[in-house]
Amino acid sequence: MTQRRRCGIVSGGSRGLGRAVVERLLADGHAVATFSRNSSDFTDRLRRELPEDVFLWEALDAADSDAVGSFVRRVCRAFGGVDVLVNNAGVLLEGLLTTTPLREVERMMRINLVSAIALAQACAKAMMRSGAGNIVNVSSVVSIRGVSGVAAYSASKAALDGLTRSLARELGRKGIRVNSVQPGYLDTELTASMTEQKLEQVVRRTPLGRLGTPADVAGLISFLLSDEARFITGQTITVDGGLTC
Ligand code: NAP
């Protein structure tokens, strides 16, 4: 009997860090299912070049947690199960909290936190059926360091780290590991709104002297998903060139 290819779900895989994680999982031999609101040159190319049982992309708004749950069920039917979840999709909400409309905070929380919980819930059910699985949540260094102007975003990321620790306890005996990665500042669209001056300040304060790249973080995620990391669960691992040391 031929073994089915391991399947990874990556939220927000159209660009930035999600794109690097999709590339890395494919290179590591996984089939990959991903979603974002809009397709990109990257997802269009993969859909042209790879068979449907190796790469799947759907247009989906992570703010809709019911849609996220049905996405996982469709992926399980198409790929025969799910082995890996990388909760990557996220939006940055910038501005002083006192002037930020609560409806914007609520939408960000649905994308950054509730959808990650919905994905973890749906994937954990599938992983429990096969007796193994691996979840990585993409947090941020702002979950452990105060930064003015991103209070609600920081709260969403600190909540993800809490999810990681408690879920690791719930799922460990089922053979499922759960970890968080905390990137520093990456050179992606998410940070495009930051001023040159602010980015230079970050680089000055970073011992390794540069911003992070998506590949820096995708490498850590690939390690956490690998058998090399088989005794690591419930941890939050910082990948920031030393910014927070
Ligand atoms: P990015 O370049 O803006 O990419 C975000 C990805 O998420 C895109 O694929 C985007 O596609 C998708 N996405 C956003 N909102 C969505 C929604 N409502 N529904 C479905 N998909 C959605 O951001 P990034 O820098 O790669 O960030 C990835 C993760 O790393 C995020 O969780 C972020 O918080 C975290 N992080 C980033 C940094 C940084 O400095 N960049 C630092 C620490 C942590 P669409 O827009 O088409 O939906």
Coordinates of C-alpha atoms and ligand atoms in Angstrom, one line a residue:
M1 CA 0.0 0.0 0.0
T2 CA 1.4 3.4 -0.9
Q3 CA 1.6 5.8 2.0
R4 CA -0.2 9.1 1.6
R5 CA 1.9 12.3 1.5
R6 CA 1.9 14.2 4.8
C7 CA -0.4 17.2 4.6
G8 CA 0.2 20.7 6.0
I9 CA -2.3 23.5 6.3
V10 CA -0.8 27.0 6.3
S11 CA -3.1 30.0 6.8
G12 CA -2.1 33.1 4.8
G13 CA 0.3 31.4 2.4
S14 CA 0.1 33.9 -0.5
R15 CA 3.0 36.1 0.5
G16 CA 5.5 37.0 3.2
L17 CA 6.2 34.5 5.9
G18 CA 3.3 32.2 4.9
R19 CA 4.7 31.9 1.4
A20 CA 8.2 30.9 2.8
V21 CA 6.5 28.3 5.0
V22 CA 4.6 26.9 2.0
E23 CA 7.8 26.7 0.0
R24 CA 9.6 25.0 2.9
L25 CA 6.8 22.4 3.6
L26 CA 6.7 21.5 -0.1
A27 CA 10.5 21.2 -0.1
D28 CA 10.2 19.0 3.0
G29 CA 7.9 16.6 1.0
H30 CA 4.5 17.7 2.4
A31 CA 1.3 18.3 0.4
V32 CA 0.2 21.9 1.3
A33 CA -3.3 23.5 1.6
T34 CA -3.4 27.2 2.1
F35 CA -5.8 30.1 2.0
S36 CA -5.8 33.9 1.9
R37 CA -8.4 36.5 0.8
N38 CA -6.6 37.1 -2.5
S39 CA -4.5 34.9 -4.7
S40 CA -1.0 36.0 -5.7
D41 CA 1.5 35.3 -8.5
F42 CA 3.0 32.7 -6.1
T43 CA -0.2 30.8 -5.5
D44 CA -1.3 31.1 -9.2
R45 CA 2.1 29.6 -10.2
L46 CA 1.9 26.7 -7.7
R47 CA -1.6 25.9 -8.9
R48 CA -0.4 25.7 -12.5
E49 CA 2.7 23.7 -11.7
L50 CA 1.6 21.2 -9.0
P51 CA -1.1 18.6 -9.0
E52 CA -4.2 19.1 -6.9
D53 CA -3.2 16.5 -4.4
V54 CA 0.0 18.3 -3.7
F55 CA -1.1 22.0 -3.5
L56 CA -4.4 23.5 -2.8
W57 CA -5.3 27.2 -2.4
E58 CA -8.7 28.7 -1.6
A59 CA -10.0 32.3 -1.3
L60 CA -11.1 32.6 2.3
D61 CA -11.5 35.3 4.9
A62 CA -10.0 34.1 8.2
A63 CA -12.4 36.5 10.0
D64 CA -15.1 33.9 9.2
S65 CA -14.4 31.0 11.6
D66 CA -17.2 28.8 10.2
A67 CA -15.6 29.0 6.8
V68 CA -12.2 28.1 8.3
G69 CA -13.7 24.9 9.9
S70 CA -15.2 23.8 6.6
F71 CA -11.9 24.5 4.8
V72 CA -10.2 22.0 7.2
R73 CA -12.9 19.4 6.5
R74 CA -12.5 19.8 2.7
V75 CA -8.7 19.5 3.0
C76 CA -9.1 16.3 5.1
R77 CA -11.3 14.8 2.4
A78 CA -9.0 15.9 -0.5
F79 CA -5.7 14.9 1.2
G80 CA -6.9 12.0 3.4
G81 CA -6.0 13.8 6.7
V82 CA -4.0 16.7 8.1
D83 CA -0.6 16.3 9.9
V84 CA 0.6 19.8 10.3
L85 CA -1.0 23.2 11.0
V86 CA 0.9 26.5 10.8
N87 CA -1.3 29.3 12.1
N88 CA 0.3 32.1 10.2
A89 CA -2.4 34.5 8.8
G90 CA -2.4 37.7 10.7
V91 CA -2.9 41.5 10.4
L92 CA -1.2 44.3 12.2
L93 CA -3.4 46.9 13.8
E94 CA -1.4 50.1 14.5
G95 CA -2.4 53.1 16.5
L96 CA -2.8 54.3 20.1
L97 CA -5.4 52.2 21.8
T98 CA -7.4 55.2 23.0
T99 CA -8.1 56.2 19.4
T100 CA -8.6 52.8 17.9
P101 CA -12.3 51.8 17.1
L102 CA -13.3 48.7 18.9
R103 CA -14.8 47.1 15.8
E104 CA -11.3 47.2 14.2
V105 CA -9.9 45.5 17.4
E106 CA -12.7 42.8 17.1
R107 CA -12.0 42.1 13.5
M108 CA -8.2 41.8 14.1
M109 CA -8.9 39.4 17.0
R110 CA -11.1 37.3 14.8
I111 CA -8.3 37.0 12.2
N112 CA -5.3 36.7 14.5
L113 CA -6.8 34.7 17.4
V114 CA -10.3 33.2 16.8
S115 CA -9.4 31.8 13.4
A116 CA -6.2 30.3 14.8
I117 CA -8.3 28.6 17.5
A118 CA -10.9 27.4 15.0
L119 CA -8.1 26.0 12.8
A120 CA -6.4 24.3 15.8
Q121 CA -9.8 22.8 16.9
A122 CA -10.7 21.4 13.5
C123 CA -7.1 20.1 12.8
A124 CA -6.7 18.6 16.3
K125 CA -9.8 16.5 15.7
A126 CA -8.3 15.2 12.5
M127 CA -4.9 14.7 14.1
M128 CA -6.4 12.8 17.0
R129 CA -7.9 10.3 14.6
S130 CA -4.5 9.5 13.2
G131 CA -2.7 9.7 16.6
A132 CA -0.1 12.3 15.6
G133 CA 0.2 15.9 14.6
N134 CA 2.0 19.1 14.8
I135 CA 0.8 22.7 15.3
V136 CA 2.9 25.9 15.1
N137 CA 1.4 29.3 16.0
V138 CA 3.0 32.4 14.6
S139 CA 3.2 34.9 17.5
S140 CA 5.6 37.9 17.7
V141 CA 8.2 39.5 20.0
V142 CA 5.6 42.1 20.9
S143 CA 3.9 39.4 23.0
I144 CA 6.9 39.6 25.4
R145 CA 8.0 43.2 24.9
G146 CA 5.9 46.3 25.3
V147 CA 5.8 48.4 22.1
S148 CA 3.7 51.6 22.0
G149 CA 1.1 51.7 19.2
V150 CA 0.4 47.9 18.9
A151 CA -1.3 47.1 22.3
A152 CA -4.3 45.2 20.8
Y153 CA -2.0 43.3 18.3
S154 CA 0.3 42.4 21.2
A155 CA -2.7 41.1 23.1
S156 CA -3.7 38.8 20.2
K157 CA -0.1 37.4 20.0
A158 CA 0.2 36.9 23.8
A159 CA -3.1 35.1 23.6
L160 CA -1.7 32.7 21.0
D161 CA 1.2 31.9 23.2
G162 CA -1.3 31.0 26.0
L163 CA -3.2 28.8 23.5
T164 CA 0.1 27.1 22.7
R165 CA 0.9 26.2 26.3
S166 CA -2.5 24.9 27.4
L167 CA -3.2 23.1 24.1
A168 CA 0.2 21.4 24.3
R169 CA -1.0 19.9 27.7
E170 CA -4.4 18.9 26.2
L171 CA -2.9 17.2 23.2
G172 CA 0.5 15.8 24.3
R173 CA -0.9 12.4 25.2
K174 CA -2.6 12.2 21.8
G175 CA 0.8 12.5 20.1
I176 CA 0.3 16.1 19.0
R177 CA 2.9 18.8 19.6
V178 CA 2.0 22.5 19.8
N179 CA 4.6 25.3 19.8
S180 CA 4.8 29.1 19.0
V181 CA 7.4 31.0 17.1
Q182 CA 8.0 34.7 18.0
P183 CA 9.6 36.5 15.0
G184 CA 11.2 39.9 15.4
Y185 CA 10.6 42.5 12.6
L186 CA 10.5 40.9 9.2
D187 CA 10.9 42.5 5.8
T188 CA 7.3 41.8 4.5
E189 CA 4.2 43.8 3.6
L190 CA 3.1 43.7 7.2
T191 CA 5.9 46.1 8.2
A192 CA 5.7 48.2 5.1
S193 CA 3.8 50.9 7.0
M194 CA 6.7 51.4 9.4
T195 CA 8.9 54.4 8.8
E196 CA 12.5 54.1 7.6
Q197 CA 13.6 55.7 10.9
K198 CA 11.8 53.1 13.0
L199 CA 13.2 50.2 10.9
E200 CA 16.8 51.6 11.2
Q201 CA 16.3 51.8 15.0
V202 CA 15.3 48.1 15.0
V203 CA 18.4 47.2 13.0
R204 CA 20.6 49.2 15.4
R205 CA 19.2 47.4 18.4
T206 CA 19.5 43.9 16.8
P207 CA 22.9 42.2 17.6
L208 CA 22.9 40.4 14.3
G209 CA 22.4 43.8 12.6
R210 CA 19.6 43.3 10.1
L211 CA 15.8 42.7 9.9
G212 CA 14.6 39.1 9.8
T213 CA 13.7 37.4 6.5
P214 CA 10.7 35.0 6.1
A215 CA 13.2 32.2 5.4
D216 CA 14.8 32.8 8.8
V217 CA 11.5 32.0 10.5
A218 CA 10.4 29.2 8.0
G219 CA 13.6 27.4 8.9
L220 CA 12.7 27.3 12.6
I221 CA 9.2 26.2 11.8
S222 CA 10.5 23.4 9.6
F223 CA 12.7 22.3 12.5
L224 CA 9.8 22.4 15.0
L225 CA 7.7 20.2 12.6
S226 CA 10.5 17.7 12.1
D227 CA 11.4 14.6 14.1
E228 CA 14.5 16.4 15.4
A229 CA 12.1 18.4 17.6
R230 CA 10.1 15.4 18.8
F231 CA 10.5 16.2 22.5
I232 CA 9.7 19.9 22.2
T233 CA 6.1 21.0 22.9
G234 CA 4.3 23.9 24.7
Q235 CA 7.3 26.3 24.0
T236 CA 7.5 29.8 22.5
I237 CA 10.7 30.2 20.6
T238 CA 12.0 33.7 19.7
V239 CA 13.7 34.3 16.3
D240 CA 14.7 37.9 16.2
G241 CA 18.5 38.2 15.6
G242 CA 18.9 38.9 19.3
L243 CA 16.6 42.0 19.5
T244 CA 15.0 41.0 22.8
C245 CA 18.1 39.5 24.5
Ligands
NAP1 P1 1.9 39.7 5.2 O1 3.1 39.8 4.3 O2 1.0 40.8 5.4 O3 1.1 38.3 4.9 C1 -0.1 38.0 5.6 C2 -0.7 36.8 4.9 O4 -2.0 36.5 5.7 C3 -1.1 37.0 3.5 O5 -1.2 35.8 2.8 C4 -2.6 37.5 3.6 O6 -3.3 37.4 2.4 C5 -3.1 36.7 4.8 N1 -4.2 37.3 5.4 C6 -4.3 38.5 6.0 N2 -5.5 38.7 6.5 C7 -6.3 37.6 6.2 C8 -7.6 37.3 6.3 N3 -8.5 38.1 6.9 N4 -8.1 36.1 5.8 C9 -7.2 35.2 5.2 N5 -5.9 35.5 5.0 C10 -5.4 36.7 5.5 O7 2.4 39.4 6.7 P2 3.7 38.6 7.3 O8 4.7 39.6 7.7 O9 4.0 37.5 6.4 O10 3.1 38.0 8.6 C11 2.7 36.6 8.8 C12 2.6 36.4 10.3 O11 3.8 36.7 11.0 C13 1.4 37.2 10.9 O12 0.8 36.4 11.9 C14 2.2 38.3 11.7 O13 1.5 38.8 12.7 C15 3.5 37.5 12.1 N6 4.6 38.4 12.3 C16 5.1 39.2 11.4 C17 6.2 40.0 11.7 C18 6.7 41.0 10.7 O14 7.6 41.8 11.1 N7 6.3 41.0 9.4 C19 6.8 40.0 13.0 C20 6.2 39.1 13.9 C21 5.2 38.3 13.6 P3 -4.6 38.3 2.0 O15 -4.2 39.7 2.4 O16 -4.8 38.2 0.5 O17 -5.7 37.8 2.8

